[in-house]
XYZ file of C-alpha atoms in Angstrom:
715
model
C 17.737 -10.084 -3.034
C 18.243 -6.336 -2.883
C 20.724 -6.804 0.029
C 23.170 -8.987 -1.982
C 26.121 -7.508 -3.913
C 25.572 -7.016 -7.610
C 28.414 -9.314 -8.561
C 27.115 -12.088 -6.316
C 23.542 -11.782 -7.572
C 24.660 -12.167 -11.159
C 26.396 -15.429 -10.314
C 23.145 -17.036 -9.033
C 21.183 -19.145 -11.488
C 17.549 -18.176 -12.330
C 16.209 -21.269 -10.555
C 17.947 -20.210 -7.378
C 16.007 -16.929 -7.417
C 12.741 -18.883 -7.145
C 14.030 -20.966 -4.259
C 15.130 -17.890 -2.335
C 11.736 -16.185 -2.862
C 9.925 -19.258 -1.520
C 12.208 -19.316 1.510
C 11.429 -15.664 2.167
C 7.667 -16.288 1.878
C 7.858 -19.246 4.245
C 9.915 -17.225 6.683
C 7.303 -14.394 6.647
C 4.405 -16.843 7.097
C 6.257 -18.474 9.954
C 6.610 -15.140 11.714
C 2.859 -14.513 11.372
C 2.078 -18.035 12.587
C 4.416 -17.653 15.560
C 2.833 -14.301 16.364
C -0.662 -15.887 16.274
C 0.536 -18.821 18.364
C 1.802 -16.326 20.886
C -1.584 -14.560 20.921
C -3.601 -17.790 20.993
C -5.289 -18.263 24.350
C -4.923 -14.640 25.344
C -8.388 -13.269 26.197
C -9.140 -9.603 25.846
C -11.266 -7.621 28.384
C -14.378 -7.980 26.159
C -14.221 -11.773 26.346
C -12.856 -12.253 22.834
C -9.498 -13.783 22.071
C -6.618 -11.842 20.576
C -6.849 -13.838 17.347
C -10.401 -12.611 16.713
C -12.257 -15.722 17.926
C -14.552 -15.983 20.939
C -16.288 -18.676 22.942
C -19.903 -19.494 22.159
C -21.654 -21.236 25.054
C -24.283 -23.833 24.233
C -26.360 -26.338 26.172
C -27.371 -29.656 24.599
C -30.751 -30.440 26.183
C -30.793 -34.139 25.232
C -27.440 -34.817 26.912
C -27.752 -32.190 29.682
C -24.285 -30.993 28.641
C -22.747 -27.548 28.398
C -20.397 -27.103 25.427
C -18.201 -24.177 24.355
C -16.989 -23.599 20.805
C -14.341 -21.174 19.527
C -16.040 -19.248 16.731
C -15.930 -15.997 14.802
C -18.888 -13.819 13.873
C -18.484 -14.841 10.234
C -19.386 -18.487 10.783
C -22.917 -19.429 9.701
C -25.459 -21.222 11.889
C -25.179 -24.445 9.914
C -21.430 -24.437 10.486
C -21.906 -23.916 14.233
C -24.237 -26.936 14.451
C -21.795 -29.041 12.413
C -18.869 -28.156 14.683
C -21.006 -28.849 17.746
C -22.079 -32.322 16.554
C -18.456 -33.169 15.681
C -17.289 -32.089 19.110
C -20.042 -34.075 20.871
C -18.999 -37.233 19.003
C -22.293 -38.973 19.890
C -23.927 -41.269 17.357
C -27.477 -39.927 17.146
C -29.969 -38.548 14.641
C -29.601 -34.789 15.102
C -31.752 -33.831 12.092
C -34.645 -32.514 14.228
C -32.379 -30.326 16.371
C -31.974 -26.582 16.004
C -30.478 -23.688 17.952
C -32.654 -21.642 20.317
C -31.496 -18.244 21.626
C -32.895 -18.011 25.154
C -32.329 -14.311 25.758
C -34.059 -13.188 22.556
C -36.600 -16.045 22.513
C -35.743 -16.787 18.899
C -35.188 -19.925 16.844
C -32.064 -19.695 14.661
C -33.626 -21.501 11.708
C -31.905 -19.574 8.895
C -28.825 -21.789 8.793
C -27.149 -19.671 6.071
C -27.156 -16.589 8.321
C -23.950 -15.796 10.200
C -23.657 -15.166 13.914
C -22.972 -11.497 13.158
C -26.170 -11.224 11.101
C -28.194 -12.638 13.990
C -26.362 -10.296 16.405
C -24.996 -13.155 18.510
C -21.946 -12.290 20.617
C -19.893 -13.870 23.393
C -22.503 -13.156 26.075
C -25.158 -15.268 24.311
C -26.218 -18.721 25.477
C -27.802 -21.038 22.944
C -29.769 -24.256 23.389
C -29.276 -27.148 20.978
C -32.666 -28.803 21.311
C -35.237 -30.861 19.339
C -37.853 -28.869 17.463
C -40.544 -31.522 18.081
C -41.483 -31.721 21.748
C -44.141 -33.462 23.769
C -47.357 -31.539 24.397
C -50.298 -32.696 26.483
C -53.276 -31.676 24.412
C -56.768 -31.445 25.890
C -59.356 -31.957 23.150
C -62.813 -30.310 23.208
C -64.204 -33.537 24.727
C -61.930 -32.933 27.746
C -59.810 -35.998 26.954
C -56.030 -35.651 26.872
C -53.681 -36.814 24.119
C -49.895 -36.857 24.166
C -48.784 -35.238 20.919
C -45.350 -34.371 19.567
C -45.624 -30.874 18.147
C -43.108 -28.741 16.282
C -42.239 -26.016 18.793
C -40.448 -24.006 16.079
C -43.449 -23.794 13.728
C -45.904 -20.942 13.971
C -48.941 -21.943 16.015
C -51.192 -21.684 12.932
C -49.049 -24.297 11.149
C -48.728 -26.479 14.269
C -52.521 -26.548 14.743
C -52.974 -27.384 11.064
C -50.652 -30.386 11.455
C -52.461 -31.521 14.623
C -55.870 -31.318 12.924
C -54.610 -33.285 9.928
C -53.408 -35.966 12.321
C -56.873 -36.118 13.895
C -58.612 -35.877 10.489
C -60.335 -32.596 11.408
C -61.057 -30.478 8.346
C -60.737 -26.688 8.311
C -58.031 -26.347 10.981
C -58.132 -22.558 10.477
C -61.174 -22.520 12.808
C -59.186 -23.990 15.716
C -56.300 -22.835 17.892
C -54.557 -23.468 21.201
C -55.568 -21.953 24.522
C -53.800 -21.898 27.875
C -55.677 -23.636 30.657
C -57.641 -21.114 32.770
C -56.808 -20.965 36.462
C -59.551 -20.931 39.058
C -58.587 -18.138 41.513
C -60.683 -19.776 44.244
C -58.695 -23.022 44.205
C -55.250 -23.454 45.671
C -52.378 -24.228 43.323
C -51.662 -27.605 44.951
C -55.252 -28.790 44.498
C -55.203 -27.633 40.886
C -52.080 -29.677 40.178
C -53.645 -32.761 41.769
C -56.759 -32.353 39.627
C -54.610 -32.016 36.501
C -52.653 -35.140 37.354
C -55.885 -37.126 37.694
C -57.152 -35.820 34.379
C -53.927 -36.757 32.618
C -54.603 -40.426 33.318
C -57.131 -40.261 30.473
C -54.383 -39.725 27.889
C -54.310 -41.660 24.649
C -51.327 -42.900 22.640
C -48.402 -40.756 21.574
C -48.953 -39.016 18.238
C -46.562 -37.191 15.967
C -48.217 -34.949 13.342
C -46.910 -36.030 9.982
C -46.417 -39.696 10.844
C -48.384 -42.362 9.058
C -50.771 -42.133 6.136
C -53.294 -40.038 8.043
C -51.168 -36.952 7.417
C -51.766 -37.275 3.703
C -55.520 -37.492 4.093
C -57.518 -34.547 2.717
C -57.542 -31.654 5.160
C -60.180 -29.682 3.274
C -63.221 -30.468 1.157
C -62.641 -33.228 -1.360
C -65.180 -34.988 -3.549
C -63.055 -38.147 -3.456
C -63.239 -38.501 0.330
C -64.864 -41.663 1.651
C -67.813 -41.107 4.024
C -66.540 -41.759 7.531
C -69.755 -42.366 9.474
C -71.806 -45.464 10.097
C -75.189 -45.434 8.360
C -77.098 -46.669 11.399
C -75.706 -44.679 14.308
C -73.129 -42.246 12.972
C -70.196 -43.983 14.655
C -66.813 -44.386 12.911
C -66.511 -47.020 10.238
C -64.670 -50.184 11.112
C -61.864 -51.186 10.959
C -59.997 -48.352 12.603
C -57.574 -48.158 9.686
C -60.419 -46.581 7.690
C -59.868 -43.602 9.969
C -56.220 -43.570 10.855
C -54.331 -45.762 8.359
C -50.825 -46.408 9.666
C -51.060 -43.659 12.270
C -50.135 -44.682 15.839
C -53.709 -43.723 16.765
C -54.972 -46.888 15.047
C -53.367 -48.840 17.873
C -55.413 -46.904 20.426
C -59.123 -46.273 20.771
C -60.456 -43.969 18.005
C -63.806 -43.508 19.795
C -62.147 -40.841 21.920
C -62.320 -38.594 18.849
C -65.451 -39.607 16.942
C -67.758 -41.024 19.614
C -69.081 -39.087 22.580
C -68.391 -40.632 25.953
C -70.885 -39.872 28.757
C -69.694 -37.964 31.806
C -69.130 -40.704 34.355
C -69.430 -38.660 37.537
C -70.678 -35.221 38.644
C -67.325 -34.835 40.425
C -65.668 -34.285 37.043
C -68.001 -31.357 36.398
C -67.431 -29.975 39.909
C -63.638 -29.854 39.494
C -63.690 -27.832 36.285
C -63.436 -24.045 36.284
C -66.751 -22.236 35.807
C -66.702 -18.528 34.930
C -68.991 -16.614 37.279
C -69.311 -13.412 35.245
C -68.607 -11.823 31.887
C -65.314 -10.561 33.291
C -64.315 -14.151 34.087
C -65.135 -15.134 30.494
C -62.989 -12.255 29.252
C -60.078 -13.476 31.384
C -60.275 -16.936 29.790
C -59.811 -15.332 26.366
C -56.523 -13.818 27.477
C -55.012 -17.282 27.092
C -55.283 -17.662 23.304
C -51.912 -18.378 21.706
C -50.468 -15.993 19.117
C -50.940 -17.818 15.788
C -48.020 -16.045 14.092
C -45.405 -17.055 16.683
C -44.084 -20.444 17.739
C -44.929 -22.227 20.995
C -41.351 -21.826 22.251
C -41.502 -18.069 21.655
C -44.588 -17.931 23.892
C -42.928 -19.701 26.848
C -44.753 -23.003 26.345
C -42.788 -25.751 28.079
C -42.430 -29.385 27.111
C -45.197 -31.571 28.638
C -47.367 -28.494 29.271
C -51.146 -28.848 28.963
C -52.767 -26.745 26.231
C -56.399 -26.765 25.126
C -57.317 -27.431 21.496
C -60.536 -25.493 20.886
C -62.604 -24.143 18.007
C -61.571 -20.516 18.337
C -63.566 -18.954 15.504
C -67.304 -19.697 15.654
C -67.699 -19.815 11.896
C -68.007 -23.478 10.901
C -67.561 -23.760 7.158
C -68.972 -26.679 5.152
C -69.778 -28.848 8.181
C -70.636 -32.080 6.416
C -71.530 -35.157 8.510
C -70.396 -37.474 5.706
C -66.776 -36.340 6.011
C -66.655 -34.659 9.425
C -67.612 -37.287 12.007
C -64.677 -36.313 14.246
C -65.151 -32.591 13.672
C -68.901 -32.847 14.386
C -68.297 -34.817 17.578
C -65.647 -32.416 18.874
C -67.891 -29.438 18.082
C -70.733 -31.162 19.920
C -68.425 -31.766 22.887
C -67.267 -28.135 22.983
C -70.899 -26.975 22.873
C -71.911 -29.479 25.570
C -69.217 -28.404 28.017
C -69.869 -24.706 27.327
C -73.505 -25.229 28.357
C -72.764 -27.423 31.389
C -70.092 -25.015 32.688
C -72.440 -22.059 32.071
C -70.015 -20.375 29.711
C -73.080 -19.524 27.608
C -76.530 -18.622 28.935
C -79.693 -20.540 28.040
C -83.269 -20.716 29.346
C -84.618 -23.536 31.514
C -86.546 -25.072 28.611
C -83.464 -24.900 26.400
C -81.391 -26.567 29.134
C -83.832 -29.490 29.324
C -83.755 -29.803 25.532
C -79.938 -29.907 25.560
C -80.070 -32.478 28.390
C -82.487 -34.655 26.394
C -80.220 -34.541 23.355
C -77.238 -35.450 25.535
C -79.146 -38.367 27.052
C -80.126 -39.581 23.571
C -76.591 -39.241 22.216
C -75.147 -41.068 25.228
C -77.555 -43.983 24.734
C -76.780 -44.312 21.024
C -73.036 -43.966 21.608
C -73.066 -46.868 24.062
C -75.090 -48.984 21.619
C -72.910 -48.094 18.619
C -70.148 -50.586 19.389
C -72.627 -53.465 19.012
C -74.189 -52.596 15.688
C -71.784 -50.421 13.698
C -70.837 -53.350 11.475
C -74.413 -53.747 10.154
C -74.178 -51.450 7.135
C -76.036 -51.594 3.847
C -76.038 -49.474 0.726
C -79.724 -48.667 1.243
C -79.058 -47.284 4.716
C -76.195 -45.155 3.415
C -78.481 -43.623 0.780
C -81.152 -42.910 3.401
C -78.672 -41.236 5.733
C -77.234 -39.201 2.865
C -80.710 -37.888 2.105
C -81.497 -37.206 5.760
C -78.255 -35.332 6.341
C -78.356 -33.240 3.179
C -80.504 -30.613 4.940
C -78.315 -30.542 8.054
C -75.178 -29.091 6.510
C -74.141 -25.963 8.344
C -72.370 -23.194 6.465
C -71.459 -19.617 7.218
C -74.858 -18.403 6.079
C -76.816 -21.212 7.728
C -76.662 -23.949 5.130
C -78.335 -24.738 1.863
C -81.845 -25.845 1.006
C -83.156 -28.223 -1.585
C -86.331 -26.180 -2.056
C -86.948 -24.452 -5.372
C -86.267 -20.748 -5.540
C -89.756 -19.954 -6.694
C -90.440 -16.560 -8.213
C -87.078 -14.777 -8.047
C -88.466 -11.628 -9.668
C -90.296 -10.574 -6.473
C -89.044 -10.259 -2.910
C -91.265 -11.986 -0.312
C -92.960 -9.789 2.278
C -94.537 -10.273 5.692
C -97.678 -8.499 6.855
C -99.486 -9.224 10.108
C -100.633 -7.805 13.429
C -97.633 -7.700 15.798
C -97.364 -6.200 19.268
C -94.592 -3.584 19.499
C -92.981 -2.049 22.556
C -90.483 0.803 22.675
C -89.146 1.020 26.240
C -88.550 4.375 27.846
C -87.095 5.313 31.196
C -89.396 5.145 34.233
C -92.156 3.350 32.309
C -93.541 -0.169 32.650
C -93.526 -2.475 29.655
C -96.702 -2.036 27.646
C -97.055 -3.598 24.190
C -99.165 -1.856 21.564
C -100.602 -3.738 18.607
C -99.708 -2.509 15.099
C -100.260 -3.747 11.580
C -96.660 -4.409 10.565
C -95.211 -4.975 7.128
C -91.731 -6.382 6.539
C -90.335 -5.323 3.146
C -86.710 -5.741 2.134
C -84.900 -5.004 5.417
C -87.415 -2.518 6.821
C -90.334 -2.953 9.231
C -93.155 -0.398 8.949
C -95.795 -0.153 11.696
C -99.335 1.201 11.117
C -102.194 1.723 13.566
C -104.458 -0.513 11.464
C -104.435 -2.592 8.294
C -106.517 0.042 6.504
C -103.815 2.702 7.032
C -101.084 0.533 5.493
C -100.945 2.723 2.357
C -100.309 5.883 4.345
C -97.429 7.127 6.459
C -96.252 4.566 9.069
C -96.356 5.424 12.754
C -92.997 3.749 13.217
C -90.379 2.570 10.735
C -87.221 0.534 11.439
C -84.292 -0.268 9.141
C -82.751 -3.458 10.567
C -79.391 -3.428 8.784
C -76.692 -3.927 11.421
C -79.127 -4.438 14.293
C -78.795 -6.945 17.138
C -81.517 -9.623 17.132
C -82.127 -11.523 20.395
C -84.857 -14.113 21.074
C -86.872 -14.085 24.279
C -88.960 -17.246 24.210
C -90.794 -19.310 26.815
C -92.698 -22.219 25.264
C -94.755 -23.133 28.334
C -95.823 -19.496 28.831
C -96.437 -19.053 25.083
C -94.102 -16.070 25.011
C -92.516 -15.360 21.629
C -90.603 -12.080 21.805
C -87.921 -10.602 19.557
C -85.587 -7.975 20.989
C -84.106 -5.556 18.440
C -81.234 -3.166 19.110
C -81.128 -0.852 16.120
C -77.972 1.260 15.587
C -78.371 5.028 15.565
C -75.865 7.882 15.711
C -75.652 8.011 19.501
C -76.000 4.311 20.340
C -78.769 1.730 19.940
C -82.565 2.022 19.928
C -84.321 -0.831 21.727
C -87.520 -2.236 20.188
C -89.450 -5.354 21.236
C -91.730 -7.390 18.962
C -94.219 -9.922 20.383
C -95.688 -12.641 18.164
C -98.830 -14.654 18.911
C -97.707 -18.118 17.789
C -94.654 -20.199 16.914
C -95.177 -20.046 13.150
C -95.490 -16.262 13.096
C -92.444 -15.960 15.376
C -90.342 -18.253 13.167
C -91.039 -16.210 10.004
C -90.449 -12.827 11.641
C -87.365 -14.000 13.534
C -85.816 -15.448 10.371
C -86.560 -12.230 8.464
C -85.009 -10.107 11.243
C -81.830 -12.198 11.319
C -81.366 -11.895 7.567
C -82.183 -8.179 7.584
C -79.527 -7.569 10.244
C -76.993 -8.911 7.697
C -78.440 -6.717 4.955
C -80.291 -9.633 3.271
C -83.937 -9.933 2.300
C -86.392 -12.844 2.448
C -85.535 -13.570 -1.189
C -82.263 -15.064 0.044
C -82.114 -18.847 -0.406
C -81.377 -19.377 3.294
C -84.656 -17.808 4.508
C -86.844 -20.936 4.296
C -84.158 -23.066 5.939
C -83.822 -20.505 8.737
C -87.579 -20.674 9.342
C -87.468 -24.477 9.499
C -84.491 -24.445 11.874
C -86.312 -22.084 14.252
C -89.452 -24.235 14.192
C -87.492 -27.435 14.851
C -85.609 -25.703 17.668
C -88.927 -24.704 19.273
C -90.410 -28.151 18.724
C -87.555 -29.809 20.629
C -88.390 -27.646 23.663
C -92.014 -28.778 23.882
C -93.037 -30.525 27.089
C -96.062 -32.476 25.854
C -95.635 -36.003 27.154
C -97.606 -38.818 25.596
C -100.554 -39.634 27.926
C -99.607 -43.296 27.627
C -96.052 -42.542 28.695
C -95.316 -42.996 32.375
C -91.712 -42.787 33.463
C -90.856 -45.903 35.404
C -88.731 -45.371 38.509
C -86.021 -47.666 37.093
C -85.866 -45.585 33.896
C -85.837 -42.317 35.845
C -83.053 -43.547 38.088
C -81.093 -44.621 35.021
C -80.736 -40.962 33.982
C -77.680 -39.376 35.531
C -79.267 -35.917 35.626
C -76.363 -34.440 37.626
C -74.195 -34.843 34.518
C -76.746 -33.521 32.018
C -77.660 -30.058 33.354
C -75.673 -27.126 34.725
C -75.237 -26.721 38.522
C -77.815 -23.937 38.882
C -80.683 -26.319 38.017
C -79.405 -28.968 40.432
C -79.851 -26.379 43.180
C -83.316 -25.448 41.953
C -84.872 -28.904 41.467
C -84.540 -32.415 42.836
C -82.827 -35.052 40.698
C -86.068 -36.976 40.125
C -87.834 -33.835 38.909
C -85.020 -33.078 36.457
C -84.947 -36.692 35.235
C -88.702 -36.646 34.590
C -88.443 -33.432 32.574
C -85.511 -34.808 30.570
C -87.545 -37.911 29.688
C -90.455 -35.695 28.591
C -88.168 -33.633 26.352
C -86.529 -36.814 25.063
C -89.753 -37.768 23.253
C -89.123 -34.919 20.792
C -85.704 -36.282 19.802
C -86.057 -40.028 20.387
C -86.309 -40.854 16.661
C -83.105 -39.042 15.677
C -79.993 -40.904 14.558
C -76.768 -40.277 16.442
C -75.200 -37.971 13.858
C -78.485 -36.058 13.421
C -78.780 -35.538 17.188
C -75.271 -34.113 17.328
C -75.976 -31.789 14.419
C -79.228 -30.630 16.055
C -77.334 -29.970 19.276
C -74.801 -27.821 17.387
C -77.597 -25.952 15.584
C -79.387 -25.296 18.878
C -76.101 -24.036 20.371
C -75.726 -21.663 17.421
C -79.260 -20.365 18.029
C -78.477 -19.141 21.551
C -78.239 -15.330 21.843
C -74.693 -15.379 23.266
C -73.296 -17.868 20.750
C -70.022 -16.900 19.105
C -69.364 -13.746 21.149
C -65.773 -13.578 22.411
C -65.418 -11.028 25.221
C -62.449 -8.808 26.069
C -62.099 -6.101 28.695
C -61.484 -2.705 27.066
C -61.617 1.015 27.691
C -63.244 2.944 24.836
C -62.039 6.352 23.753
C -64.090 8.937 25.625
C -65.315 6.339 28.124
C -64.692 6.669 31.863
C -64.801 3.013 32.920
C -63.872 -0.436 31.664
C -66.379 -2.034 29.315
C -66.434 -5.135 27.130
C -65.705 -5.484 23.441
C -67.458 -8.512 21.945
C -66.155 -9.979 18.678
C -68.267 -12.275 16.488
C -67.892 -13.603 12.943
C -69.508 -10.497 11.425
C -69.449 -7.612 13.922
C -67.972 -5.816 16.920
C -70.163 -5.130 19.952
C -69.621 -2.587 22.711
C -71.124 -4.128 25.855
C -71.865 -3.235 29.448
C -69.399 -5.159 31.621
C -71.969 -5.894 34.319
C -75.137 -6.746 32.387
C -73.761 -7.772 28.992
C -76.238 -5.467 27.231
C -75.153 -4.240 23.807
C -74.436 -0.511 23.712
C -73.359 -0.206 20.076
C -72.712 -2.561 17.150
C -70.387 -2.227 14.153
C -70.552 -4.640 11.195
C -67.400 -5.906 9.480
C -69.127 -5.369 6.130
C -69.059 -1.619 6.844
C -65.421 -1.566 7.948
C -62.753 0.154 5.855
C -59.631 -0.727 7.860
C -58.289 -1.289 11.350
C -54.967 -0.310 12.889
C -53.102 -1.033 16.104
C -50.877 1.325 18.083
C -48.627 -1.273 19.710
C -47.076 1.171 22.190
C -50.303 2.195 23.925
C -52.231 -0.999 22.979
C -54.953 0.924 21.157
C -57.065 -0.608 18.378
C -58.635 1.836 15.914
C -61.314 0.762 13.429
C -62.512 2.974 10.584
C -65.927 2.575 8.932
C -67.418 3.738 5.649
C -70.261 5.886 7.002
C -69.753 5.950 10.790
C -67.291 7.606 13.173
C -64.172 5.553 13.827
C -63.984 3.257 16.854
C -60.993 3.316 19.217
C -60.372 1.305 22.384
C -57.467 0.262 24.578
C -57.189 -3.394 25.544
C -57.126 -3.992 29.297
C -55.504 -7.070 30.874
C -54.901 -8.636 27.454
C -52.380 -8.123 24.672
C -54.066 -6.167 21.872
C -52.496 -8.693 19.480
C -55.137 -11.222 20.615
C -57.991 -8.832 19.754
C -56.300 -7.862 16.485
C -56.005 -11.544 15.526
C -59.688 -12.219 16.203
C -60.745 -9.384 13.889
C -58.307 -10.373 11.144
C -59.125 -14.057 11.598
C -62.839 -13.561 11.010
C -62.097 -11.399 7.957
C -59.890 -14.233 6.650
C -62.587 -16.867 7.248
C -65.176 -14.789 5.387
C -63.122 -15.188 2.172
C -63.510 -18.983 2.058
C -65.458 -20.640 -0.749
C -66.087 -24.264 -1.717
C -64.918 -23.805 -5.272
C -61.548 -22.286 -4.330
C -58.235 -24.088 -4.071
C -58.326 -26.642 -1.265
C -55.080 -25.393 0.277
C -55.049 -22.663 2.923
C -53.534 -19.302 2.088
C -51.313 -19.066 5.177
C -49.595 -15.878 4.051
C -52.931 -14.084 3.720
C -53.851 -15.208 7.239
C -50.574 -13.809 8.612
C -51.045 -10.520 6.739
C -54.480 -10.058 8.299
C -53.614 -11.206 11.821
C -49.920 -10.805 12.657
C -49.517 -7.013 12.451
C -46.210 -5.160 12.659
C -44.687 -6.275 15.950
């Protein structure tokens, strides 16, 4: 209006002023619009358009389609997915889909974040893909299941969902492991073997579907016992186990009932580690629990192994854990058959006898598992009450007795302290075991004087060396000192003496005395373990050829014994050992097998190749539920032990892959991980610390955040 003459402007009505202003505004907007229209479609050298938008390239995996969207950096992820679905114009449930950034290996799950906040630019390529994908899961019993797993969840959460689907309590003890490759076999033959194994797959499962997902995942007093009173098999009908889960349509015995190995060829095809270094290489394959499967390059339809990763089995109760007990038994069985853990010849025959017994009862279970009675349930409850396995070895129904005094041991024991260039020669001493200290005197009369030798067993390594037929009952002690470990051997005269001294040594190594409530139970477990190894056949028992031939010994012992003895010899020895376990119920036999597995010297040690600070060659670091062990890579001998109870903190230098552990009254430990990401070692240490905080009276839900704080680190 400033350009009009004064006289003319005065002649215009007030309403006309408003009309003219609107016309001017529209004219200005039109110019801007025309300018933008002129710039629309013009791409700048950086790939963006002149109007500030740019093309975002995406691939829709379900439709095998590439799609481009014009976006700005200010649009949020939810808006991008909405625009994409509208452009696809395909009627489909897209609720499970999310965006995956290939280059950064990242799920874009924070839908309120903008593209700018994620750092996504025109050179990015995103996948629009389902979060739940098919996974071929190999269970500890070597059977395969097709499971739909959330590939965007952290592995810890994914495993928890899988275990809830299978009704396995305490999923924090399990994890996923990549299948080890046998370097001696060609890739083509490996693939053929895998294809044959996959024919054993069960029905398709989706964690979270059906009523099974709502079943208690941890200890609950309201849980219904899930074993049969006669043979320990699952209760019938199958809905008692799986409710509306798709698994109820399949065969639940794959989870709760052990199936015998049908052919020695199955055993021959599986990878067998030949050395400690081979065992260490297997442990490189553990998945990172704080990252998703997709972030760790797991592909759809890939085979992963579900295994009990942490050998700390909390509140193992046969009444509620029939599936968990069976899968633990299966993992122990295959570890022994594939020689992943060492055992003596007598122990191997005992394990074979238990396997044979379990196989027989498992085959019979389908015929009689409907014949239940309340009386039988009560009897089984009483029989199983002493078989519960906990972190400290279980609980006992015995009275505590006089709690004002600590029990002591005093007896003649042969002691040997090996030195270089000397033959083993045991010397008899009068030994007293008080608190956690063994004192050795030349005679009983000198017991009130100064001991010739005194040993504090806190933090020591205790290893059995037993041969029943040769009446050899030795205890090997590696006692920590400033510059390493002192080796001491104790030799007992009889089983009873050995059981008491061995139990006392094991407790003392944890800093506990014989006043601990688990001492008597430990003694009984050792005695029962020795009893099962006895080869004292009934004089009236004569193995008939038909019975001997009925034993498939090639599937019950490890390959080394098949090379050493003939099949008939092995079968005869298995039948002899079977007499010691023939009266056991199915669930009791499985629990005894697990207990015997836990009694082996190498049980629960996870090996990793490492180079220690100040060391000149690669050695092994062994991690167990309560300690770290520095080991010789060739012999497996312990060089030094550090207890978690004495640990102040541990740190990881992610750049040089060095783990540093500080202790209260010892020099710090530092080592560099070789051939394995130090995150795996870090997670094992933090995981065992996390498991040690569990208690029956605590909240039944898992503290996931605490687990991540202890295991994930700052990566």
